[in-house]
Amino acid sequence: MRPWPGTPYPLGATYDGVGTNFAVFSEVAERVELCLFDDDGTETRYRLDEVDGFVHHGYLLNIGPGQRYGYRVHGPYDPARGLRCNPNKLLIDPYAKAVSHGVKWDESLFSYKFEQPEERNDDDSAGCVPYSLVVNPFFDWGNDRPPNRPYNETVVYEAHVKGMTVKHPDVPESLRGTYAGLAHPVVVDHLRDLGVTAVELLPVHQFVTDHGLAQKGLTNYWGYNTIGYFAPHDAYAAMPGEGGQVQEFKSMVKALHEAGIEVILDVVYNHTAEGNHLGPTLSMRGIDNEAYYRLVEGEPEYYMDYTGTGNSLNVRNPHTLQLIMDSLRYWVTEMHVDGFRFDLASALAREFYDVDRLSAFFDLVQQDPIVSQVKLIAEPWDVGPGGYQVGNFPPLWTEWNGQYRDTVRDFWRGEPATLGEFASRITGSSDLYQDDGRRPFASINFVTAHDGFTLRDLVSYNEKHNEANGEDSRDGADDNRSWNCGVEGETDDAEVLELRLRQQRNMLATMLLSQGVPMILHGDEFGRTQQGNNNVYCQDSELAWIDWDLAADNADLLRFTAGLTAFRAQHPVFRRRRFFQGRPVGKGDKLGDIAWFTPAGAKMTEQNWDDGFGKAVVVFLNGDAIPDLDQRGMKVTDESFLLAFNAHYEDIDATLPGDGYGRVWTVVADTATGEIEPAEREPILGGGEFTLPARSLIVLQRMES
């Protein structure tokens, strides 16, 4: 059988119901062979003689879903010039929509084995490298529609596909740790009851456990080691048969959409699993090394590394940019995902040595009619010079707000001189986002994420305890801004345990009542622990998985968290679409949209804000002064609230503001007791006194103006 010419686009393997078109880009290739594999591993090779615009292509009749394939690229091998073609290495298609298995580590995969050109002829990595798979593109989406949840109504839940369900007792054992497990009704109901509107999944692009971890018996659990930008990770699939992961992923998205929950993917377009110059040749390195990767100028044998992983994708090359954009569009149009969180997004902006916020990648996203319409979230830093870019991304983008995380942690652990910045962070970080025309929801507010302590560990450990990772605890962040409440680690001390629970409630309540988009780390709603490990990237074990027994043990914390998300959803004053002005914003408004008070009921002064020991503040949110319109063009109004924060270790005798801010108030949330909208609370008169408990947040609602 000889391939028909086929077409150079689309790239990858495209099944049309009769046969499959294969197309792969390589500017340096002298010849490309398409390799098909039978079930027993027998290999048949076909030359792709048709080349258009450096795309090698061909069409084979009667080749359909489930067919295993790969490429062998003939061309120059000269690492000193950045050239690493080697036809003895089977290569994964960069556009493969599914792969068959993980990498089986063997010395044949590594570039350093071939130090001289004549040594290239005694190697074959077939069987070690995953097979690319032709997939069935057809799926019954039924009436599936994107939820299109507005940002200001969004509550994000960061989750790991396996860790979320592998220990869930009510998910069938065969589905635990899979896409189907995440779509199981008991899990979906938990998310819906919690008030989650979007799940942000840690990487599900096909990834590799790197060789060093495999030698230690560990696993790349988080998945930030991509080798396939179109392929759902095969190990998360419960469905039998090669390629079933695509259908299963789509079914998961469809089930979550039916519950009104969006799906956001954590994506890693900054580097690949091929690592540095000593890493394995799995795909792009052997196809066109200098096109796909940033090489060191003057020393192209080596790779630029803005990610700390060994290499960086070459986003200056149009074909690499095309790969990224084609991948993003594929996940939106074919897999129906609702957005992306870009890992180390600053690395994508590096056209030269410095971060350029107007780089080609961001220009392409801006003008793309598909990608520009979904949620785009940046992790706004990388490990290179000038890589910390919080607040500097273009207008379409939202950002993980690392300054919010650090400030909220510092405030609640009692650090001095945090009051002014704390006020800025909980009101949407206008200092970061307002100047370039963005809104408060540009700030993704989080206190904990996969990278670092869980919320329970944040209040239980002063130091990281990463011994299980086998690196003598050298890995993981040292600046955790945590406080163990007096005892390091687990304890039976009732007072310490009560304080830790209160601190968890404080940070959850602060985050869920701040302006911006809140993000909850999976399991924080009921006190998940990693036993002080703040870097479980390699721990595919009970250390990192969710223990669902805690949902019953810490049911009060779960109810408190769900109560807060429901409270937030009911009251638009906590999720405004525009920044506060600090002055009257409408006709008849005399109070302004926001006002700040000392615990004594007096308006805050510059001296109060600059007080290095200030640990308490009261903020008034005016529900009559929301400058937003609803979908019908009607003015949005709400009740008015006071939020009273006390990070001091002692109770404070506080006074409610008078002067027309409200005649009668009642407590509707209290982190000291864990109550949300308690059935009975004595009303407090405006100008009246009340006790603001140590280390607590009290929310009061105005009953009479």
XYZ file of C-alpha atoms in Angstrom:
705
model
C 0.000 0.000 0.000
C 1.382 3.394 -1.033
C 0.165 6.634 0.571
C -1.929 8.996 -1.503
C -0.628 12.598 -1.476
C -3.116 13.779 1.129
C -3.057 17.359 2.408
C -0.642 19.420 4.551
C -3.459 20.632 6.807
C -4.673 19.833 9.363
C -1.500 18.621 10.996
C -1.616 15.331 12.860
C -3.639 12.221 12.039
C -7.134 13.065 10.789
C -9.663 10.282 10.225
C -12.490 11.086 7.786
C -14.498 7.857 7.935
C -12.661 6.222 5.012
C -9.000 6.689 5.792
C -6.542 8.905 7.635
C -4.474 11.877 6.552
C -1.068 12.210 8.234
C 0.842 15.502 8.304
C 3.909 16.556 10.282
C 6.063 19.708 10.152
C 9.856 19.560 9.917
C 12.022 22.110 8.170
C 15.255 20.169 8.711
C 14.043 16.700 7.687
C 15.513 15.163 4.557
C 12.932 12.379 4.670
C 10.064 11.438 7.000
C 8.736 7.910 7.477
C 5.289 7.172 8.852
C 5.444 4.011 10.968
C 2.313 1.899 11.570
C 2.259 -0.805 14.245
C 0.170 -3.962 14.511
C -1.078 -5.310 17.837
C 2.000 -7.529 18.114
C 4.356 -4.591 17.531
C 5.132 -5.358 13.882
C 6.192 -2.129 12.193
C 5.406 -1.055 8.619
C 7.019 2.096 7.251
C 5.749 4.498 4.568
C 7.684 7.400 3.116
C 5.829 10.702 3.154
C 7.134 12.059 -0.134
C 4.717 14.967 -0.419
C 6.102 18.163 1.181
C 4.386 21.557 1.210
C 5.715 24.416 3.316
C 7.938 21.955 5.222
C 4.885 19.808 6.070
C 5.370 16.142 5.126
C 2.045 14.470 4.429
C 0.207 11.464 3.024
C -3.180 9.715 3.110
C -3.797 6.009 3.786
C -7.075 4.275 2.961
C -8.689 1.972 5.527
C -6.595 3.302 8.394
C -8.889 4.304 11.235
C -9.372 4.819 14.967
C -7.091 2.806 17.217
C -4.252 2.583 14.687
C -0.863 2.945 16.372
C 1.688 5.098 14.587
C 4.801 7.230 14.963
C 7.422 8.978 12.848
C 11.067 8.457 11.970
C 12.831 11.587 10.766
C 15.930 11.355 8.581
C 18.129 14.422 8.664
C 21.253 16.000 10.128
C 22.481 15.002 13.551
C 24.862 17.664 14.852
C 24.032 18.792 18.424
C 26.742 21.457 18.263
C 24.581 23.110 15.577
C 21.294 22.362 17.348
C 20.393 19.508 14.975
C 19.222 16.205 16.491
C 17.510 14.127 13.795
C 17.870 10.380 14.286
C 15.756 7.892 12.290
C 16.520 5.165 14.821
C 14.263 6.897 17.317
C 10.517 6.469 17.015
C 8.877 9.853 17.617
C 5.496 10.855 18.989
C 3.423 13.020 16.663
C 3.281 16.510 18.265
C -0.350 16.632 17.075
C -1.294 13.138 18.311
C -4.814 13.240 19.763
C -4.133 10.181 21.920
C -1.146 8.043 22.881
C -1.043 4.422 23.906
C 1.003 4.283 27.119
C 3.626 6.023 29.182
C 7.345 6.111 28.454
C 9.202 2.882 29.196
C 12.601 4.118 30.227
C 15.582 2.729 28.315
C 19.011 4.141 27.496
C 18.017 4.226 23.824
C 15.867 7.287 24.515
C 18.681 9.612 25.551
C 20.537 11.932 23.212
C 23.824 11.695 25.077
C 24.222 8.065 23.936
C 25.043 9.391 20.479
C 28.092 11.558 20.974
C 29.397 10.817 17.468
C 27.324 10.708 14.252
C 28.444 7.165 13.427
C 26.938 5.956 16.708
C 23.402 6.754 15.522
C 22.795 3.495 13.710
C 22.490 0.914 16.498
C 19.404 2.129 18.313
C 15.641 1.648 18.073
C 13.349 3.100 20.704
C 10.099 1.509 19.433
C 8.242 0.044 22.374
C 9.822 2.521 24.790
C 8.213 5.628 23.317
C 4.398 5.734 23.446
C 2.593 5.047 20.198
C 0.566 7.873 18.734
C -3.035 6.854 18.024
C -5.569 7.677 15.350
C -8.763 8.658 17.186
C -12.458 8.654 16.417
C -13.452 12.329 16.079
C -17.183 11.623 16.305
C -19.057 12.082 19.595
C -22.689 12.691 20.493
C -22.588 15.985 22.351
C -26.372 16.192 22.375
C -27.460 19.604 23.631
C -24.149 20.407 25.314
C -23.588 24.125 25.706
C -20.825 26.020 27.497
C -22.149 27.434 30.792
C -20.505 30.801 29.958
C -20.480 31.800 33.600
C -19.500 35.475 34.031
C -16.206 35.922 35.841
C -17.767 37.815 38.723
C -20.116 34.874 39.370
C -17.354 32.268 39.158
C -16.024 30.129 42.006
C -13.025 28.067 40.873
C -12.112 24.697 42.390
C -8.581 23.505 41.644
C -8.606 19.714 41.397
C -6.489 16.749 40.357
C -8.323 14.157 38.250
C -6.864 11.172 40.075
C -6.395 12.667 43.534
C -9.983 13.884 43.593
C -11.637 10.470 43.337
C -9.138 7.650 43.861
C -10.160 7.301 47.526
C -13.839 8.202 47.198
C -15.844 5.367 48.798
C -18.997 6.095 46.791
C -17.326 6.079 43.376
C -17.182 2.568 41.853
C -13.698 1.175 42.242
C -13.232 0.777 38.482
C -13.866 4.503 37.993
C -11.766 5.925 40.806
C -8.980 8.236 39.714
C -10.397 8.706 36.212
C -12.271 11.182 34.058
C -15.359 9.016 34.515
C -14.838 9.114 38.292
C -14.755 12.907 38.257
C -18.015 12.878 36.299
C -19.710 10.485 38.734
C -22.914 11.970 40.218
C -21.616 11.802 43.803
C -18.615 13.965 42.872
C -20.636 16.341 40.724
C -23.155 16.730 43.568
C -20.341 17.577 45.981
C -19.081 20.305 43.662
C -22.549 21.691 43.086
C -23.445 21.640 46.786
C -20.183 23.430 47.529
C -21.143 26.208 45.142
C -18.362 25.538 42.646
C -18.965 26.919 39.148
C -15.678 25.832 37.489
C -13.166 23.049 38.030
C -9.576 23.898 37.156
C -7.894 20.574 36.437
C -4.188 20.048 36.969
C -2.543 18.997 33.687
C -4.451 16.435 31.643
C -2.351 16.763 28.488
C -0.362 13.554 28.010
C 2.625 13.789 30.333
C 5.667 11.767 31.328
C 7.208 10.760 34.639
C 10.782 11.901 34.173
C 13.615 9.434 34.383
C 15.058 10.716 37.653
C 11.751 10.244 39.493
C 11.187 6.825 37.938
C 14.589 5.688 39.220
C 13.493 6.697 42.757
C 10.210 4.839 42.443
C 8.300 8.134 42.367
C 5.839 9.602 39.862
C 5.234 12.939 38.228
C 1.893 13.245 40.008
C 1.001 16.829 39.128
C 1.670 16.306 35.417
C 3.717 19.386 34.552
C 5.828 17.420 32.066
C 3.853 17.430 28.833
C 4.644 15.380 25.747
C 1.301 15.619 23.913
C -0.618 18.905 23.650
C -3.695 17.367 21.993
C -3.930 14.079 23.906
C -5.828 13.508 27.179
C -3.553 11.682 29.610
C -4.197 7.981 29.058
C -3.632 6.888 32.675
C -6.736 8.841 33.754
C -9.027 6.774 31.516
C -11.257 3.977 32.790
C -12.639 3.024 29.385
C -10.955 -0.008 27.808
C -9.403 0.212 24.374
C -6.720 2.495 23.046
C -8.078 5.962 22.344
C -10.975 5.584 24.770
C -9.581 8.421 26.859
C -10.831 10.929 24.263
C -14.435 9.739 24.465
C -14.235 9.512 28.256
C -12.870 13.027 28.606
C -15.670 14.380 26.439
C -18.246 12.532 28.538
C -16.776 14.118 31.682
C -17.049 17.602 30.207
C -20.627 16.921 29.105
C -21.625 15.740 32.608
C -20.051 18.757 34.309
C -21.693 21.135 31.849
C -25.072 19.557 32.604
C -24.475 20.543 36.240
C -23.582 24.106 35.214
C -19.871 23.590 35.971
C -17.184 24.830 33.589
C -13.976 22.921 32.844
C -10.688 24.849 32.855
C -7.428 23.096 31.984
C -4.043 23.818 33.541
C -1.797 23.806 30.458
C 1.987 23.688 30.127
C 3.012 25.320 26.853
C 6.303 26.592 28.234
C 8.376 23.376 28.112
C 8.135 19.675 27.313
C 9.186 16.373 28.855
C 12.265 16.143 26.618
C 14.269 18.172 29.143
C 17.773 19.526 28.625
C 20.597 18.385 26.322
C 20.910 15.147 28.312
C 17.192 14.406 28.178
C 15.263 11.833 26.140
C 14.370 12.210 22.478
C 10.643 11.522 22.396
C 9.085 13.863 19.850
C 9.862 17.455 18.847
C 13.588 17.235 19.585
C 14.001 14.606 16.879
C 11.554 16.256 14.460
C 12.952 19.797 14.349
C 14.912 20.687 17.471
C 15.800 24.298 16.651
C 12.263 25.148 15.510
C 10.512 23.861 18.617
C 12.994 24.825 21.375
C 14.842 27.940 22.529
C 18.529 27.130 22.117
C 21.370 29.020 23.779
C 22.738 31.618 21.398
C 26.250 30.648 20.384
C 25.906 27.242 22.076
C 22.929 25.590 20.340
C 23.752 22.225 21.875
C 22.129 23.598 25.057
C 18.621 24.798 25.835
C 17.355 28.048 27.317
C 15.535 27.229 30.537
C 13.021 29.763 31.871
C 11.048 27.045 33.635
C 13.542 25.135 35.761
C 12.755 21.964 33.822
C 15.522 21.894 31.227
C 14.027 23.541 28.149
C 11.674 26.263 26.928
C 9.462 26.169 23.851
C 10.533 28.507 21.081
C 7.478 30.757 20.815
C 9.398 32.959 18.356
C 8.953 30.253 15.707
C 5.666 30.484 13.741
C 5.239 26.708 13.617
C 5.577 26.432 17.398
C 3.067 29.233 17.820
C 0.791 27.383 15.413
C 1.131 24.220 17.504
C 0.063 26.078 20.652
C -2.836 27.882 19.012
C -4.046 24.759 17.189
C -3.962 22.894 20.494
C -5.953 25.566 22.309
C -8.590 25.711 19.566
C -8.835 21.916 19.502
C -9.591 21.705 23.217
C -12.280 24.377 22.887
C -13.955 23.238 19.672
C -13.561 19.457 19.885
C -13.311 18.814 23.639
C -15.627 21.691 24.716
C -13.446 23.011 27.535
C -14.216 26.477 28.874
C -10.810 27.974 29.545
C -7.153 27.551 30.360
C -4.768 28.331 33.185
C -1.307 28.828 31.692
C 1.537 27.440 33.781
C 4.512 29.831 34.047
C 2.818 32.087 31.527
C 5.612 34.659 31.597
C 7.760 32.163 29.709
C 5.367 32.429 26.747
C 6.083 36.151 26.505
C 9.841 35.773 26.159
C 10.622 36.640 22.569
C 14.121 37.665 23.546
C 15.622 37.646 27.033
C 13.103 39.900 28.727
C 9.406 39.413 29.319
C 7.465 41.250 26.629
C 3.804 41.604 27.493
C 3.022 42.342 23.823
C 4.725 39.250 22.450
C 3.410 37.389 19.417
C 1.639 34.752 21.492
C -0.555 37.265 23.290
C -1.258 39.069 20.006
C -2.424 35.797 18.478
C -4.684 35.030 21.424
C -6.143 38.542 21.291
C -7.262 38.229 17.675
C -8.285 34.560 17.716
C -12.095 34.325 17.452
C -12.242 31.096 19.466
C -9.484 31.224 22.076
C -10.135 34.868 22.949
C -13.683 34.003 24.027
C -12.866 31.500 26.783
C -11.441 32.051 30.257
C -7.707 32.798 30.119
C -5.836 32.615 33.422
C -2.123 33.297 33.737
C 0.286 32.037 36.333
C 2.133 35.357 35.947
C 5.678 34.303 36.691
C 8.517 32.049 35.572
C 12.011 31.388 36.957
C 13.918 33.640 34.548
C 15.082 37.239 35.128
C 12.145 39.616 35.451
C 9.724 36.731 35.381
C 7.415 37.936 38.184
C 4.733 39.746 36.190
C 1.677 39.933 38.467
C -0.532 42.731 37.156
C 1.222 43.036 33.784
C -0.795 40.760 31.515
C -2.996 42.081 28.668
C -6.658 43.039 29.173
C -8.227 39.705 28.124
C -6.331 37.887 30.845
C -6.984 37.130 34.486
C -4.128 36.194 36.810
C -3.364 34.050 39.791
C -2.774 36.868 42.256
C 0.284 35.828 44.247
C 0.232 39.142 46.104
C -3.276 38.369 47.340
C -2.115 34.976 48.655
C 0.897 36.409 50.460
C -0.955 39.360 51.987
C -3.905 37.352 53.311
C -1.541 34.816 54.849
C 0.527 37.569 56.462
C -2.499 39.408 57.828
C -4.044 36.395 59.529
C -0.767 35.187 61.023
C -0.381 38.608 62.629
C 2.452 40.146 60.630
C 2.818 43.921 61.244
C 2.332 46.626 58.608
C -0.012 44.611 56.401
C -3.264 46.521 56.900
C -3.039 48.836 53.899
C -2.109 46.148 51.423
C -4.697 43.794 52.914
C -7.374 46.409 52.200
C -6.193 46.689 48.605
C -6.171 42.936 48.044
C -9.660 42.211 49.401
C -11.172 44.994 47.286
C -9.895 43.642 43.969
C -6.268 44.829 43.753
C -7.037 47.963 41.746
C -3.355 48.928 42.009
C -2.541 45.925 39.822
C -5.414 45.797 37.351
C -7.273 49.096 37.031
C -4.750 51.091 34.990
C -4.939 48.781 31.955
C -8.732 48.713 31.882
C -9.262 45.411 33.635
C -11.901 44.718 36.280
C -11.721 43.273 39.818
C -12.281 39.788 38.411
C -8.864 39.981 36.723
C -7.645 38.859 40.157
C -7.919 35.138 40.807
C -7.848 35.194 44.603
C -6.351 32.182 46.307
C -4.738 31.412 49.639
C -3.647 27.871 48.799
C -3.035 25.975 45.560
C -1.558 22.642 44.512
C 1.921 24.160 44.812
C 2.416 24.657 48.549
C 0.680 23.809 51.800
C -2.956 22.823 51.967
C -5.091 25.176 54.056
C -4.989 22.857 57.055
C -1.213 22.509 56.789
C -0.853 26.275 56.426
C -2.137 26.642 59.993
C -0.377 23.515 61.304
C 3.249 23.819 60.167
C 5.900 26.524 60.325
C 8.320 24.478 58.217
C 7.936 22.235 55.182
C 8.294 18.498 55.738
C 9.165 17.087 52.324
C 11.258 14.108 53.389
C 9.143 11.694 51.324
C 10.325 13.385 48.118
C 13.861 12.064 48.563
C 15.585 15.448 48.235
C 16.367 16.085 51.925
C 13.604 18.734 51.930
C 15.620 20.980 49.616
C 12.647 21.077 47.260
C 9.531 23.183 47.743
C 9.159 26.799 48.819
C 10.800 28.039 52.014
C 8.746 31.237 52.217
C 5.402 29.716 53.191
C 4.077 32.552 55.394
C 2.466 29.907 57.540
C 1.845 29.685 61.291
C 1.359 26.466 63.220
C -0.728 28.075 65.988
C 1.804 27.057 68.622
C 2.550 23.400 67.857
C 4.329 21.958 64.832
C 2.226 19.310 63.097
C -0.452 17.060 64.485
C -1.604 17.616 68.063
C -4.335 16.669 70.528
C -4.333 20.120 72.160
C -7.968 21.253 72.000
C -7.137 24.975 72.105
C -4.635 24.684 69.274
C -7.076 22.661 67.186
C -9.847 25.202 67.746
C -7.536 28.058 66.742
C -6.425 26.216 63.619
C -10.035 25.640 62.598
C -10.814 29.309 63.174
C -7.827 30.357 61.068
C -9.024 28.123 58.235
C -12.439 29.741 58.443
C -10.824 33.187 58.493
C -8.970 32.629 55.253
C -11.860 30.917 53.492
C -14.242 33.710 54.503
C -11.777 36.429 53.484
C -11.275 34.849 50.074
C -14.950 34.178 49.379
C -15.991 37.692 50.412
C -13.214 39.519 48.545
C -13.726 41.243 45.222
C -12.314 39.116 42.425
C -12.625 35.413 41.593
C -12.096 32.989 44.505
C -10.253 29.710 43.986
C -10.571 26.825 46.454
C -7.962 24.063 46.540
C -9.580 20.635 46.422
C -10.137 19.209 49.891
C -9.543 22.487 51.731
C -13.266 22.668 52.329
C -12.926 19.819 54.826
C -9.343 20.054 56.028
C -7.201 17.913 53.712
C -3.609 17.480 54.899
C -0.340 16.551 53.197
C 1.384 16.149 56.574
C 3.434 19.282 56.029
C 4.679 18.410 52.540
C 4.426 21.564 50.440
C 5.565 19.992 47.163
C 3.724 16.726 46.475
C 4.506 16.892 42.756
C 5.990 13.387 42.909
C 3.634 11.801 45.441
C 1.014 9.681 43.692
C -0.061 8.312 47.050
C -2.353 8.872 49.991
C -0.113 11.790 50.963
C -1.529 13.750 48.008
C -4.922 12.112 47.430
C -8.098 13.443 49.016
C -9.196 11.518 52.109
C -12.983 11.650 51.832
C -13.429 10.457 55.418
C -12.492 14.016 56.392
C -15.723 15.260 54.816
C -17.599 13.618 57.687
C -14.975 14.357 60.348
C -14.921 18.058 59.426
C -18.535 18.422 58.318
C -18.849 21.779 60.079
C -16.029 23.282 58.009
C -17.598 21.883 54.843
C -20.983 23.400 55.741
C -19.304 26.723 56.561
C -17.542 26.826 53.190
C -20.688 25.909 51.269
C -22.601 28.507 53.259
C -20.095 31.180 52.286
C -20.270 30.370 48.559
C -24.087 30.478 48.735
C -23.920 33.769 50.637
C -21.578 35.214 48.015
C -23.889 34.068 45.211
C -26.862 35.780 46.878
C -25.151 39.138 47.327
C -23.663 40.975 44.313
C -21.954 43.511 46.579
C -19.246 40.857 47.144
C -18.739 40.239 43.411
C -18.879 43.659 41.800
C -17.883 44.058 38.168
C -16.213 47.420 38.784
C -13.733 48.739 41.290
C -14.797 50.772 44.293
C -14.524 54.547 43.906
C -14.541 55.501 47.596
C -17.054 58.248 46.931
C -20.749 58.639 46.055
C -21.389 56.993 42.687
C -25.047 57.785 42.009
C -27.812 60.295 42.484
C -28.951 60.405 46.084
C -25.967 58.346 47.314
C -24.465 60.160 50.290
C -22.336 57.403 51.804
C -20.144 56.315 48.915
C -19.667 52.746 47.769
C -17.101 51.847 50.443
C -15.830 53.277 53.741
C -13.138 52.167 56.199
C -13.336 52.415 59.976
C -11.184 51.680 62.971
C -12.630 49.189 65.469
C -13.605 52.238 67.548
C -16.011 53.330 64.794
C -13.949 56.285 63.552
C -13.002 56.689 59.901
C -9.543 55.437 59.060
C -6.839 58.076 58.655
C -3.445 57.928 56.965
C -1.919 57.438 60.397
C -4.195 54.470 61.021
C -3.183 52.863 57.729
C 0.501 53.400 58.449
C 0.282 51.966 61.956
C 2.749 49.092 61.922
C 0.824 47.265 64.630
C -2.638 47.711 63.110
C -4.320 44.326 62.968
C -8.013 45.216 62.871
C -10.229 47.136 60.476
C -13.917 47.478 59.605
C -15.129 48.033 56.045
C -18.577 49.203 54.922
C -19.877 47.910 51.580
C -22.791 49.907 50.214
C -25.313 47.680 48.435
C -27.131 50.757 47.111
C -24.025 51.956 45.254
C -23.167 49.089 42.904
C -22.424 50.569 39.435
C -23.414 47.348 37.638
C -26.315 46.424 35.375
C -27.815 42.950 35.125
C -28.445 41.068 31.856
C -31.708 42.994 31.368
C -29.997 46.346 31.811
C -31.472 46.885 35.265
C -29.404 48.447 38.053
C -27.962 45.911 40.472
C -28.713 46.573 44.137
C -28.060 44.626 47.319
C -28.095 44.871 51.077
C -25.275 46.773 52.780
C -22.699 45.050 54.974
C -19.912 45.623 57.458
C -16.925 43.296 57.510
C -15.026 43.479 60.814
C -11.546 41.919 60.725
C -9.463 41.226 63.834
C -6.114 39.469 63.378
C -5.023 40.392 66.925
C -4.583 37.654 69.520
C -7.021 39.344 71.918
C -10.683 40.315 71.740
C -11.407 43.934 70.836
C -14.222 46.095 72.176
C -15.535 47.560 68.932
C -18.071 50.205 67.998
C -20.269 50.200 64.928
C -20.129 53.345 62.779
C -23.001 55.784 63.147
C -23.477 58.893 61.017
C -26.202 57.398 58.840
C -24.397 54.207 57.860
C -27.112 52.127 59.481
C -29.522 52.192 62.397
C -29.761 48.439 63.036
C -27.302 45.656 62.185
C -27.267 41.887 62.677
C -24.458 39.331 62.462
C -24.794 37.065 59.426
C -21.375 35.353 59.465
C -18.911 34.723 62.271
C -15.637 32.839 61.867
C -15.206 32.599 65.646
C -18.281 30.360 65.931
C -18.419 29.054 62.355
C -21.960 30.345 61.880
C -23.458 31.508 58.588
C -26.749 33.424 58.856
C -27.492 32.233 62.402
C -31.145 31.839 63.297
C -31.000 34.125 66.341
C -28.651 37.041 66.970
C -29.383 40.157 68.991
C -29.508 43.209 66.708
C -26.865 45.883 67.264
C -27.703 49.554 66.955
C -25.618 51.851 64.801
C -22.974 53.438 67.039
C -23.428 50.567 69.484
C -20.696 48.425 70.954
C -19.925 44.779 70.327
C -17.073 42.362 70.943
C -14.847 41.517 67.998
C -13.312 38.178 69.013
C -9.605 37.492 68.689
C -8.526 36.276 65.251
C -11.934 36.452 63.645
C -14.013 37.983 60.890
C -17.586 39.070 61.594
C -20.004 40.064 58.829
C -22.928 42.287 59.768
C -25.901 43.087 57.546
C -27.751 46.383 57.732
C -31.384 45.792 58.685
C -32.441 49.465 58.877
C -30.730 52.327 57.104
